[in-house]
Tab-separated table of C-alpha atoms in Angstrom:
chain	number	residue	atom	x	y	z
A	621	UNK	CA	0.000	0.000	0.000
A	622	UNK	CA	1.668	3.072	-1.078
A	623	UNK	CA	-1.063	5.442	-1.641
A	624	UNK	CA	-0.683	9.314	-1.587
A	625	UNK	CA	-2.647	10.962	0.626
A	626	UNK	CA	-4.558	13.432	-1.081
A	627	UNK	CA	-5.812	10.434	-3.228
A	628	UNK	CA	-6.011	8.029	-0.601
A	629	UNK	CA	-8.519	10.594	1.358
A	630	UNK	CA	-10.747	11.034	-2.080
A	631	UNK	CA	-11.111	7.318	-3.195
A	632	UNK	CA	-12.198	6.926	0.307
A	633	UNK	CA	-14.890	9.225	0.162
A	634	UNK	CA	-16.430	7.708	-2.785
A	635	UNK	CA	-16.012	4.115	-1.838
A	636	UNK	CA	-18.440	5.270	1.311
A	637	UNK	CA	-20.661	7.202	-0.869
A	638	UNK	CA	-22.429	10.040	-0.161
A	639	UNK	CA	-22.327	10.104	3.325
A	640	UNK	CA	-18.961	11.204	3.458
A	641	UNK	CA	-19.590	14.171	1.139
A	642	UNK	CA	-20.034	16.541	3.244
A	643	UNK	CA	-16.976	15.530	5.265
A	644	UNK	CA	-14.225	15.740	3.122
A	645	UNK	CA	-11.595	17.163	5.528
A	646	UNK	CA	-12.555	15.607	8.446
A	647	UNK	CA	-15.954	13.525	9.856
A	648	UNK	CA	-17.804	15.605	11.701
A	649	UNK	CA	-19.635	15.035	15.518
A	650	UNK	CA	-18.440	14.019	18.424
A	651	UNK	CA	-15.364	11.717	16.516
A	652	UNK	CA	-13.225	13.178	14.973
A	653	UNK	CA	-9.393	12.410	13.789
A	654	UNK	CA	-7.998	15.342	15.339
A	655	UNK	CA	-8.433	13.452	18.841
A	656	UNK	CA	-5.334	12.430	20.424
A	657	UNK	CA	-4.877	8.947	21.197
A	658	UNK	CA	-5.898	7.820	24.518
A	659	UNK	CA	-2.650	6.736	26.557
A	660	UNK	CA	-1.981	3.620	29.068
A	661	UNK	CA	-2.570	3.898	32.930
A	662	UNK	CA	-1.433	0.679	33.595
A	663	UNK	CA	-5.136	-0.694	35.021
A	664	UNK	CA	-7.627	-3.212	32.551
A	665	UNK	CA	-10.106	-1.752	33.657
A	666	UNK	CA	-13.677	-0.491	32.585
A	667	UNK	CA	-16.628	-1.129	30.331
A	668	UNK	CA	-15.480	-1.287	26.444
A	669	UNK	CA	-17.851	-1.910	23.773
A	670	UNK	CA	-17.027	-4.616	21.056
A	671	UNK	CA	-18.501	-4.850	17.612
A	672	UNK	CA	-18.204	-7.824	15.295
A	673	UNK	CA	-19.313	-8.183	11.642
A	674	UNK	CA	-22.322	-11.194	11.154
A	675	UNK	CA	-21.125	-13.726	13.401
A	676	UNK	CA	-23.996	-14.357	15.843
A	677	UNK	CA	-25.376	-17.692	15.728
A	678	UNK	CA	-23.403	-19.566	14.143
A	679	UNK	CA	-20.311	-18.399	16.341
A	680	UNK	CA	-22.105	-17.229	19.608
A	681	UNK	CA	-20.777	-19.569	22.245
A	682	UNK	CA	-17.167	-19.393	20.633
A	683	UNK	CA	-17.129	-15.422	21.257
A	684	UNK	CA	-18.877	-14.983	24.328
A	685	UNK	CA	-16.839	-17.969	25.903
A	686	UNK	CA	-13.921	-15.907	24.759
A	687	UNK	CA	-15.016	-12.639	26.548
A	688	UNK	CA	-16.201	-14.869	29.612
A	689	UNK	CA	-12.572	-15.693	29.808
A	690	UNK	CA	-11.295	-12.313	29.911
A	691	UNK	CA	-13.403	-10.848	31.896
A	692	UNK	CA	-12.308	-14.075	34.165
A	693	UNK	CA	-8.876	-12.528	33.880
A	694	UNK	CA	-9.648	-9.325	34.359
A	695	UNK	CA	-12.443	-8.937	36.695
A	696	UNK	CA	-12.422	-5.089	36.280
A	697	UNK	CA	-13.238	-4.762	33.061
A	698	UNK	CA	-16.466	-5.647	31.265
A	699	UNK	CA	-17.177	-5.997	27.490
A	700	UNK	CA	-20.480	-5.473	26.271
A	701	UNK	CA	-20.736	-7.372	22.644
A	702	UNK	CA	-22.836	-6.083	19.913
A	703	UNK	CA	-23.155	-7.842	16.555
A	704	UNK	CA	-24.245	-6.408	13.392
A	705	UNK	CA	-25.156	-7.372	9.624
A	706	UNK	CA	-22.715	-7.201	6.917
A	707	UNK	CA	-25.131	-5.119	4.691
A	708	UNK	CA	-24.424	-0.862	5.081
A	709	UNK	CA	-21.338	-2.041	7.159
A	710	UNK	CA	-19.481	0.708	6.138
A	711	UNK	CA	-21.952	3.290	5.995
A	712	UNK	CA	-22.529	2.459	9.647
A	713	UNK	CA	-19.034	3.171	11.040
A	714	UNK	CA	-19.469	5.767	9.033
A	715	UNK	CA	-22.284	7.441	10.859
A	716	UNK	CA	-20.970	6.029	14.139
A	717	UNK	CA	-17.724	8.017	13.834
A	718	UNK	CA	-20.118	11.145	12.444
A	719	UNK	CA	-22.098	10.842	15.914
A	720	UNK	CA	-18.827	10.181	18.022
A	721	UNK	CA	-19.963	6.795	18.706
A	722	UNK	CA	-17.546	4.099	17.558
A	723	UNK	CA	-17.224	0.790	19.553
A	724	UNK	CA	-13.712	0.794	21.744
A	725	UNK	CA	-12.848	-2.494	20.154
A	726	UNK	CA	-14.003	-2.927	16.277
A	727	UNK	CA	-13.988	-5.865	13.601
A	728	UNK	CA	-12.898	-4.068	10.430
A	729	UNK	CA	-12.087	-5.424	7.081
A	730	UNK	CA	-8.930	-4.009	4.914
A	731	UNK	CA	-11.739	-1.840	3.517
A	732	UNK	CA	-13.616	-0.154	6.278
A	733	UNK	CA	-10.154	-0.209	8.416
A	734	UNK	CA	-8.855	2.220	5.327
A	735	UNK	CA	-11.963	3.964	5.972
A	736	UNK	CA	-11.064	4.783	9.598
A	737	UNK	CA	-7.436	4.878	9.720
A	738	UNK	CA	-7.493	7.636	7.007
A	739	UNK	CA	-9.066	10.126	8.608
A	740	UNK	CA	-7.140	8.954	12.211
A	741	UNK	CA	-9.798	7.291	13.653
A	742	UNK	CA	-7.964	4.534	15.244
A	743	UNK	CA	-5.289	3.852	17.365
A	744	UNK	CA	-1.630	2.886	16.380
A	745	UNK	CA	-1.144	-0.549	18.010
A	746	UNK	CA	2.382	-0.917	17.416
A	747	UNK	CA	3.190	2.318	19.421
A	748	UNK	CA	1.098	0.486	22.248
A	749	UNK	CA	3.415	-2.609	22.166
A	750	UNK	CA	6.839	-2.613	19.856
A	751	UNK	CA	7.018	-5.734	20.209
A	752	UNK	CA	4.170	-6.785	18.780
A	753	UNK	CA	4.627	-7.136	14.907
A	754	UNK	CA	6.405	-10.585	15.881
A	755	UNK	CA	3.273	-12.142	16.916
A	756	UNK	CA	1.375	-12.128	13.765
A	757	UNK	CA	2.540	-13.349	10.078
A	758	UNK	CA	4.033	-10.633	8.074
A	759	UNK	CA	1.444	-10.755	5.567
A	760	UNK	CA	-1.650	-10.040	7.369
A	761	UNK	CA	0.693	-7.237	10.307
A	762	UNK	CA	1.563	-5.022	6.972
A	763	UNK	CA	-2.308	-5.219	5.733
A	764	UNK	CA	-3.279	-2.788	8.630
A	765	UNK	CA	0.103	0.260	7.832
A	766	UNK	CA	-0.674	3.464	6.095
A	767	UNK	CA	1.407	4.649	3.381
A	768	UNK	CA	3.453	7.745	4.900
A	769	UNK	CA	3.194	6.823	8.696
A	770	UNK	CA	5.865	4.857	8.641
A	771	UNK	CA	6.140	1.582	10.918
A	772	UNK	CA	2.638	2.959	12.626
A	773	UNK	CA	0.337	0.097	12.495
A	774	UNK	CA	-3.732	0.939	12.992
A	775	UNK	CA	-5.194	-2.721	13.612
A	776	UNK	CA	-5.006	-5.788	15.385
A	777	UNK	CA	-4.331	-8.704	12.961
A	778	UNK	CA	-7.978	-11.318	13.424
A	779	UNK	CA	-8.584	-14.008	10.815
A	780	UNK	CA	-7.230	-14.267	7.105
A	781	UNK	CA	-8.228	-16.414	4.586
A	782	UNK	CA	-5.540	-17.058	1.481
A	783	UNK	CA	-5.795	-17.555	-1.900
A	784	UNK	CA	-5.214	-21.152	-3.245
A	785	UNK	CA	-5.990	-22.959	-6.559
A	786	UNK	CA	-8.561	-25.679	-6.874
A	787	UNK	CA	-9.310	-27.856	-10.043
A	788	UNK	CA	-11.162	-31.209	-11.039
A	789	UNK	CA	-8.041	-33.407	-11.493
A	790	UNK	CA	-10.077	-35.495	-13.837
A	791	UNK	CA	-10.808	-32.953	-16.071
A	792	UNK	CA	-7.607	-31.902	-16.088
A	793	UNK	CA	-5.722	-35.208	-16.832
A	794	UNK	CA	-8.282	-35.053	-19.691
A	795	UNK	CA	-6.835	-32.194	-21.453
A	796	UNK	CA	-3.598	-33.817	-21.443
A	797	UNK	CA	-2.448	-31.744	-18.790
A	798	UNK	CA	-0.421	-33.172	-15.380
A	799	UNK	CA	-2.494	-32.458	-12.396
A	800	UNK	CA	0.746	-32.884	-10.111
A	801	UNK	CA	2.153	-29.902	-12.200
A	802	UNK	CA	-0.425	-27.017	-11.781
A	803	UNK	CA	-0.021	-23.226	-13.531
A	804	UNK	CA	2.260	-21.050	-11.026
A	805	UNK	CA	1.393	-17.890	-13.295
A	806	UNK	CA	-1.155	-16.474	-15.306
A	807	UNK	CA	0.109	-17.216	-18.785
A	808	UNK	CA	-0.084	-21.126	-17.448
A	809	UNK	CA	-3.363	-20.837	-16.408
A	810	UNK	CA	-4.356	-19.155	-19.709
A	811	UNK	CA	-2.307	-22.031	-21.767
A	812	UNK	CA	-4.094	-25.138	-19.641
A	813	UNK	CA	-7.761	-23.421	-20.353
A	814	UNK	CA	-6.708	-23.466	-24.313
A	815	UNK	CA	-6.174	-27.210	-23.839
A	816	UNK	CA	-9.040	-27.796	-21.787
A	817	UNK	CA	-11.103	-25.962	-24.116
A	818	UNK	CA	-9.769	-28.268	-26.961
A	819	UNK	CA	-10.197	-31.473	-25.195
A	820	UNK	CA	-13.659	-30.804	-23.462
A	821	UNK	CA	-15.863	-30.572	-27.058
A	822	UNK	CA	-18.093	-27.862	-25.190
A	823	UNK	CA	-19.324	-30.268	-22.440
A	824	UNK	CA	-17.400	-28.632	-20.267
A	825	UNK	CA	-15.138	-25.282	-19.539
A	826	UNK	CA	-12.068	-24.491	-18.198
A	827	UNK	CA	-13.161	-21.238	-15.729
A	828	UNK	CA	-14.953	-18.130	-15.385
A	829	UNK	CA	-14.425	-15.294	-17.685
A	830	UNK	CA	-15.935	-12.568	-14.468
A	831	UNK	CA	-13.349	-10.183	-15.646
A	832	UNK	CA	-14.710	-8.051	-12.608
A	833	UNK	CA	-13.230	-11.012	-9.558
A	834	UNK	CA	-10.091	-11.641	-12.104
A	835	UNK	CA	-9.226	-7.717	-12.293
A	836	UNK	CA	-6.726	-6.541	-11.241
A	837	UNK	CA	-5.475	-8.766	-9.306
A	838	UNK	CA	-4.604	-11.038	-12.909
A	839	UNK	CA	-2.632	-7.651	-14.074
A	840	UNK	CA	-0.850	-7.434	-10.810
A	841	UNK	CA	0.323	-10.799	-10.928
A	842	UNK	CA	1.466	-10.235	-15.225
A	843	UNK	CA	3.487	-7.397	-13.369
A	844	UNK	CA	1.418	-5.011	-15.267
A	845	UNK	CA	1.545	-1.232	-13.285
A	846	UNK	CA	-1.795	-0.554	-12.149
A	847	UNK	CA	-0.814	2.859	-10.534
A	848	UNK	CA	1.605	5.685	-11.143
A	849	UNK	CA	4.972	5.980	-8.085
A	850	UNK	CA	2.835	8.846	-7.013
A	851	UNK	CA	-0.155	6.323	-7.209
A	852	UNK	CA	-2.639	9.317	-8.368
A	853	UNK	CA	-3.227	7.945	-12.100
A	854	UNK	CA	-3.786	4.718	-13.670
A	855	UNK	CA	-1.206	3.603	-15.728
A	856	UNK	CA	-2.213	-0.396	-16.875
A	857	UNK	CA	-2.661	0.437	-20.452
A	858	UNK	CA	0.228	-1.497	-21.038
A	859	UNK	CA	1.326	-4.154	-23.929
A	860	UNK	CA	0.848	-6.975	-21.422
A	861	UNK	CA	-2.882	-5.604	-20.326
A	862	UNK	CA	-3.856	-5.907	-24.060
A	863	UNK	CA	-2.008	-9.468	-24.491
A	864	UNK	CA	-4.227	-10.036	-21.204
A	865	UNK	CA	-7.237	-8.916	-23.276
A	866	UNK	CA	-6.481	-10.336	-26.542
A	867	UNK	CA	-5.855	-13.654	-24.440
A	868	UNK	CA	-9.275	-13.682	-22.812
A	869	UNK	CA	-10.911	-12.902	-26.541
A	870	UNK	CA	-9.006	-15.755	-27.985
A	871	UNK	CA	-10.475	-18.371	-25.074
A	872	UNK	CA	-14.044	-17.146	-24.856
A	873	UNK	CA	-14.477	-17.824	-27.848
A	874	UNK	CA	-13.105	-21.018	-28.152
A	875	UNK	CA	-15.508	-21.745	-25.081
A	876	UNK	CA	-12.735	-21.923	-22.094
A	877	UNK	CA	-15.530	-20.288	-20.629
A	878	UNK	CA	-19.178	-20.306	-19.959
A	879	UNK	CA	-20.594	-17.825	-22.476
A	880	UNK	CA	-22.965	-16.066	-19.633
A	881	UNK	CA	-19.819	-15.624	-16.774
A	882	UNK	CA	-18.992	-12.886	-18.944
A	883	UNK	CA	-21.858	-10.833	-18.209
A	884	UNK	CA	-23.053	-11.764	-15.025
A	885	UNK	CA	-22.447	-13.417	-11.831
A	886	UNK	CA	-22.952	-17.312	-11.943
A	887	UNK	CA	-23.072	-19.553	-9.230
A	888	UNK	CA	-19.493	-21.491	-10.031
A	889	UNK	CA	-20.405	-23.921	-6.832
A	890	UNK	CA	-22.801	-25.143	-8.512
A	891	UNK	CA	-21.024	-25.575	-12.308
A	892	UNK	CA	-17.820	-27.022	-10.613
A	893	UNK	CA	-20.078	-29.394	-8.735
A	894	UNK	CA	-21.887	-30.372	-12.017
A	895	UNK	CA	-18.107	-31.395	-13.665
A	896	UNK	CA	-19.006	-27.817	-15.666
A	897	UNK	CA	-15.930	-26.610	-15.212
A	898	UNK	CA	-12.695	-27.477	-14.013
A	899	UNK	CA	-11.213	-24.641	-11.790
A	900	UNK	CA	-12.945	-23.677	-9.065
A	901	UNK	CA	-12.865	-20.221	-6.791
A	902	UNK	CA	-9.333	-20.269	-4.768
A	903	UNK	CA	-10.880	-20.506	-1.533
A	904	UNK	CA	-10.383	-23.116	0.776
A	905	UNK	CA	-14.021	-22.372	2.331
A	906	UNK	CA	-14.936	-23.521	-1.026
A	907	UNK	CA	-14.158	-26.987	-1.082
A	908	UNK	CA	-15.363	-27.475	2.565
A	909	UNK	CA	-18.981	-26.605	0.579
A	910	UNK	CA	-17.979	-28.986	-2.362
A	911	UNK	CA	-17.321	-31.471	0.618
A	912	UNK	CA	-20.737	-31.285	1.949
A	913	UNK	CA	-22.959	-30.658	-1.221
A	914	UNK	CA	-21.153	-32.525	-4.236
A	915	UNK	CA	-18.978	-35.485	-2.972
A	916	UNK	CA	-18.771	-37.087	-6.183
A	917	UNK	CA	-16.695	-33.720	-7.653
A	918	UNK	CA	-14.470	-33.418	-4.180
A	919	UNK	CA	-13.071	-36.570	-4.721
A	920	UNK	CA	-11.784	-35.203	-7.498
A	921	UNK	CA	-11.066	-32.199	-6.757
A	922	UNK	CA	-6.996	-31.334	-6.510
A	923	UNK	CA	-5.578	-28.419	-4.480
A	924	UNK	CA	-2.355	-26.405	-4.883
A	925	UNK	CA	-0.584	-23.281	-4.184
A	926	UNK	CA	-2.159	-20.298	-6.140
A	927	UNK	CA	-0.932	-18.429	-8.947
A	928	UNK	CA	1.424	-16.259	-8.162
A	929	UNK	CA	3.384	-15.083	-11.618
A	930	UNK	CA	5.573	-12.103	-11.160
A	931	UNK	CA	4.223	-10.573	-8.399
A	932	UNK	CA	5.360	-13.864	-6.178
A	933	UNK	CA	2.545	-13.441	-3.946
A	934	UNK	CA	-1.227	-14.349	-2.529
A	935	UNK	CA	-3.988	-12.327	-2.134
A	936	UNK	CA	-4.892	-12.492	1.211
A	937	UNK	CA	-8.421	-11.509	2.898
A	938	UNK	CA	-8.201	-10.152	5.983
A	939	UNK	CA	-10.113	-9.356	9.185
A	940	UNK	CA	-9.049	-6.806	12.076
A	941	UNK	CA	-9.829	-5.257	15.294
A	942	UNK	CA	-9.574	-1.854	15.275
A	943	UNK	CA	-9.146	0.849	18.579
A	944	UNK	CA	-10.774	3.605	18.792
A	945	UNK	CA	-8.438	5.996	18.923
A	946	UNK	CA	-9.852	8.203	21.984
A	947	UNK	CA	-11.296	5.262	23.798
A	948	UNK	CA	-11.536	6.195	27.815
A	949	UNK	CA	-10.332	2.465	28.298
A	950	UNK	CA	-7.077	2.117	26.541
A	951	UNK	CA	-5.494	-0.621	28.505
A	952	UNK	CA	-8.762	-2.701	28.455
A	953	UNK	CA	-9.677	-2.097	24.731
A	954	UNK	CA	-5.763	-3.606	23.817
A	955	UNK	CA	-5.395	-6.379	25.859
A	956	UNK	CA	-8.923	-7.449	24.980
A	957	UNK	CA	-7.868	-7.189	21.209
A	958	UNK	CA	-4.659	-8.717	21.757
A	959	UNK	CA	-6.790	-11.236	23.738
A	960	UNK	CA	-9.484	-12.251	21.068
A	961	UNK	CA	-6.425	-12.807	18.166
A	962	UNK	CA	-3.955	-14.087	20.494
A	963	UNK	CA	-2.814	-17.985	19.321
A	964	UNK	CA	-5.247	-20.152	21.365
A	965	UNK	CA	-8.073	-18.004	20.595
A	966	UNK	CA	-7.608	-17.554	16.997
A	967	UNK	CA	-6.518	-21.736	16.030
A	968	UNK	CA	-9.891	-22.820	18.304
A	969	UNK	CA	-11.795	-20.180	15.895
A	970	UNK	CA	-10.025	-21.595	12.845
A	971	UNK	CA	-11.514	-25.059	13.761
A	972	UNK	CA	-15.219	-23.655	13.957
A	973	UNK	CA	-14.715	-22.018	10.833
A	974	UNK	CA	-12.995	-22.227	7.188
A	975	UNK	CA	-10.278	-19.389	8.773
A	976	UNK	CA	-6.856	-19.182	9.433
A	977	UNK	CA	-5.115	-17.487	12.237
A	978	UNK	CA	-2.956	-14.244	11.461
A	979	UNK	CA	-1.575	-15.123	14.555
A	980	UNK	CA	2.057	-16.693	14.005
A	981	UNK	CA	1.920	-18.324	16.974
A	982	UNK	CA	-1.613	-19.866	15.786
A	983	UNK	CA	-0.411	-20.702	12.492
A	984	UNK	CA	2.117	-23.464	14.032
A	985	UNK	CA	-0.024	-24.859	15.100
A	986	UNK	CA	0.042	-28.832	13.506
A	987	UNK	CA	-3.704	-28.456	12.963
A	988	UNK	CA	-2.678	-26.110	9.585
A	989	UNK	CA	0.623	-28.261	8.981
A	990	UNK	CA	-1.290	-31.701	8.474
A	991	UNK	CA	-1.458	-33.163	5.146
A	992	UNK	CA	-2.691	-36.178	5.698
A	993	UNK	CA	-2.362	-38.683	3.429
A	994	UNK	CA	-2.202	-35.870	0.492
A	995	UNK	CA	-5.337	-36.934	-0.558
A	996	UNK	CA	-7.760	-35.360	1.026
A	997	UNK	CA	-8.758	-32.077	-0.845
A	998	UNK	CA	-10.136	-29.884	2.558
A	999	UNK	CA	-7.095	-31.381	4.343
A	1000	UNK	CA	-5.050	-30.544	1.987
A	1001	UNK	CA	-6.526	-27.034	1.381
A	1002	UNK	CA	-5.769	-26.012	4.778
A	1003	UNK	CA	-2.720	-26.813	5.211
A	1004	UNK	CA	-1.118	-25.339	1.261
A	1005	UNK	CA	-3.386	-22.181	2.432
A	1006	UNK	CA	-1.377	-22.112	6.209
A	1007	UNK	CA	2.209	-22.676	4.334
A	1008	UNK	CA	1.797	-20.003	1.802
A	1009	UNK	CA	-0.001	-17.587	4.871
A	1010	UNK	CA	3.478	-18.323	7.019
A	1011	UNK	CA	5.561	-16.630	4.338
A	1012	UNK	CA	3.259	-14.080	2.626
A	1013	UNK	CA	4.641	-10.567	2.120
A	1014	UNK	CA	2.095	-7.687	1.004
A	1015	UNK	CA	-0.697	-9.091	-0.934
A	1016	UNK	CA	-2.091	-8.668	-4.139
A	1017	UNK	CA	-5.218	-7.036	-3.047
A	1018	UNK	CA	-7.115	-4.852	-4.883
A	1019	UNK	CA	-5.942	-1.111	-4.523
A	1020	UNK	CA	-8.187	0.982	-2.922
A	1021	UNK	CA	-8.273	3.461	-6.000
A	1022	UNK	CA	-9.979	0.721	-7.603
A	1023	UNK	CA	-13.380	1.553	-6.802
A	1024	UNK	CA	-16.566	-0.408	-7.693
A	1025	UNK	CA	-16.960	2.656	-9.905
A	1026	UNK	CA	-13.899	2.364	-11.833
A	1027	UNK	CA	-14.001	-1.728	-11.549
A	1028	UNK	CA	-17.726	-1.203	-13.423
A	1029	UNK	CA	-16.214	1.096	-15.776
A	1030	UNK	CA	-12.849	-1.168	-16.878
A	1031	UNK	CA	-14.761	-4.001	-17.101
A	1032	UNK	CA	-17.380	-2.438	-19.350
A	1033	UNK	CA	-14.645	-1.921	-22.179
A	1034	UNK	CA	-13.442	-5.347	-21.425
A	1035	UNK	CA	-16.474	-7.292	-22.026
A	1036	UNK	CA	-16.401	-5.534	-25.519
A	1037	UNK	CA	-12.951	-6.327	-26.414
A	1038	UNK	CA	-14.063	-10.027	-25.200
A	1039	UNK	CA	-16.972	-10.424	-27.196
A	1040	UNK	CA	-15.294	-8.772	-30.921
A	1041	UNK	CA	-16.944	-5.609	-30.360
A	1042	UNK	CA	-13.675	-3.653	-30.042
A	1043	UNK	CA	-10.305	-4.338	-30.341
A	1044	UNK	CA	-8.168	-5.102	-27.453
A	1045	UNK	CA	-6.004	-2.136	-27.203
A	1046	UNK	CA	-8.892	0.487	-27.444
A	1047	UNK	CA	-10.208	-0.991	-24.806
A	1048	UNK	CA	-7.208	-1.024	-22.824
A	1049	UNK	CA	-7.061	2.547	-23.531
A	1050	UNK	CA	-10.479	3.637	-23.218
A	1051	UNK	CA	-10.649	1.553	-19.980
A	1052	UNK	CA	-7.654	3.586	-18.507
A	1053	UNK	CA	-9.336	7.108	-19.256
A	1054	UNK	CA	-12.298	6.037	-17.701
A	1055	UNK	CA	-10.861	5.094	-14.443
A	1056	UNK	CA	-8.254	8.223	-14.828
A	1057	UNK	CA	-11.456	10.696	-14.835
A	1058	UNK	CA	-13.178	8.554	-11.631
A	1059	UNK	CA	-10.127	8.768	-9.455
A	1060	UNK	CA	-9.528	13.018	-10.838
A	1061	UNK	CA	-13.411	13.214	-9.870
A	1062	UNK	CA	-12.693	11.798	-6.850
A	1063	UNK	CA	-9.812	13.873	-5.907
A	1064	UNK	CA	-11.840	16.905	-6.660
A	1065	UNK	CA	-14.168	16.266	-3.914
């Protein structure tokens, strides 16, 4: 993340909408990021509030037997837990921080953590303990720094989920192809969906064309420049963004993909547990569902590390707990962070859900190292996803100039180039202007 700040502040304010508007140098109320940061008396002590993101009931008794226990530990302080739906998550903090009334202790995704941090909502956690960075994987610690604060980091690493690759080995033996040797970049992948497409007479395809979930994190890992040093223009319309295009032409029409993924959203559980297609979504929560709903396919179904190409690294999705910045319980607000995504905590949460632990500690854990017999495609999932997690360096997220907005509006000239109504490199181009007059709107405001 190396974002300038005078962009940084505007692609913020239109990735909230128009409840930030009005607010452009600073949210207004009772919050505001001119507060100073609350500082350590020594005593954990007092009544925090703690929000979470859409996990009562499926995971009420895991996180109220985790505040029992700290409240155990610390008698004097008290944690009143408040859940809330995933929908308007955003807009919520939002209006929270408007009205001065953010939780002490807050689940925030690299998004809405962005969001906060900008506009110095939140605490910096590593200036509350230096030694902290060691206790979480490297990947998911540098998720939560700001570009120009230096070392400052604004959240407590929770749970991460990585990216990994999943295919029908059957399918893919098919085509000819070794299922012990799967792509490592995204020329490979490209190359095994031309054979699959050859081999499969149209009774089957090789993945989803969804140029909206493959961009830009395919250009990223081509090594294609998404952003300018200054990171305050787009600058993708490159030679290896059209070969990208021209590539995805090429393949949709020789049916590597369904026909419809280009122009909407289809459910690729179901397709890849049909035999429809052979590479599934690189999420290891995926094949626990394949597991459960189509256990024909998921003993079929192969795992490996994910593409990587040039950029040599995973996308990682990550969950935090933020601190409010001006929170009259300091002390109690960090060690009951520290507390929820401490090792223990976060591996017994791992085994409720399809998670991993940011937690470095956690992540030794042999639960995530165990193979099994190698055959097992959850088992194996879990632990390719915990060895790639242990050595992760920044991510290949999605920037956060990359709006929905300017997502909408790049993939707009892409589904043209895909379907022959324009050629590759004007849509390239004209993609690039598009997004370059979003992100100078945004800027503006």
């Amino acid at each position: 993340m190396t974002r300038s700040n005078p962009t940084r502040i505007a692609v913020a304010l239109l990735a909230a909408g128009a409840l930030l508007s009005s607010a452009g140098c600073g949210l207004s109320g009772g919050d505001s990021g001119d507060a100073k940061q609350s500082a350590r008396t020594g005593e954990v002590s007092g009544r925090i509030t703690f929000r979470t993101l859409q996990l009562k009931p499926a995971f009420t008794a895991y996180v109220q037997g985790v505040i029992d226990a700290f409240e155990k530990q610390y008698p004097q302080a008290e944690v009143v837990w408040e859940d809330v739906p995933g929908d308007g998550y955003n807009e919520k903090l939002v209006a929270d921080a408007q009205a001065g009334a953010l939780p002490d202790v807050v689940n925030l995704s690299t998004d809405s953590f962005q969001l906060l941090g900008d506009r110095g909502m939140l605490a910096d956690v590593a200036e509350l303990d230096e030694a902290l960075a060691k206790e979480y994987v490297p990947g998911a610690w540098q998720q939560f720094k700001l570009p120009g604060r230096g070392d400052s980091v604004y959240a407590y690493p929770w749970y991460v989920t990585p990216e990994i690759l999943t295919y029908n080995r059957e399918l893919f033996e098919k085509a000819g192809l070794d299922p012990d040797r799967p792509p490592t970049s995204v020329e490979q992948f490209f190359d095994c969906a031309e054979r699959i497409a050859a081999a499969s007479g149209g009774r089957y395809s090789a993945f989803m064309a969804d140029p909206k979930g493959r961009l830009p994190g395919d250009w990223q890992k081509m090594g294609i420049p998404i952003l300018s040093e200054k990171q305050d223009r787009f600058t993708f319309d490159t030679d290896k963004a059209v070969e990208w295009v021209e590539r995805m032409k090429d393949l949709y029409a020789k049916g590597a993909m369904p026909k419809e993924s280009l122009l909407k959203s289809d459910d690729i559980n179901q397709l890849y547990g049909s035999g429809k297609i052979v590479f599934g979504p690189g999420s290891p929560g995926f094949v626990k569902d394949i597991k459960q709903n189509a256990p024909q396919i998921y003993a079929k179904t192969q795992v490996a590390g994910a593409v990587t190409g040039q950029l040599g690294h995973i996308g990682i999705y990550a969950q935090s707990l933020g601190i409010r910045k001006d929170t009259a319980h300091l002390d109690a607000a960090a060690e009951f962070a520290q507390w929820v995504t401490n090792g223990p905590n976060q591996v017994e949460f791992s085994r409720k859900a399809t998670i991993y632990p940011s937690n470095a500690q956690g992540l030794a854990d042999p639960f995530f190292s165990d193979k099994g017999d190698g055959k097992d495609a959850e088992t194996l999932a879990r632990a390719v996803g915990a060895e790639q997690l242990k050595t992760a360096a920044l991510d290949a997220n999605t920037p956060v100039q990359w709006t929905n907005q300017v997502g909408d509006a790049v993939v707009r000239e892409m589904q043209k180039a895909i379907q022959g109504e324009q050629d590759p490199r004007t849509a390239v181009r004209k993609a690039q202007e598009a997004a370059n007059k979003l992100l100078a709107a945004a800027a503006e405001k």
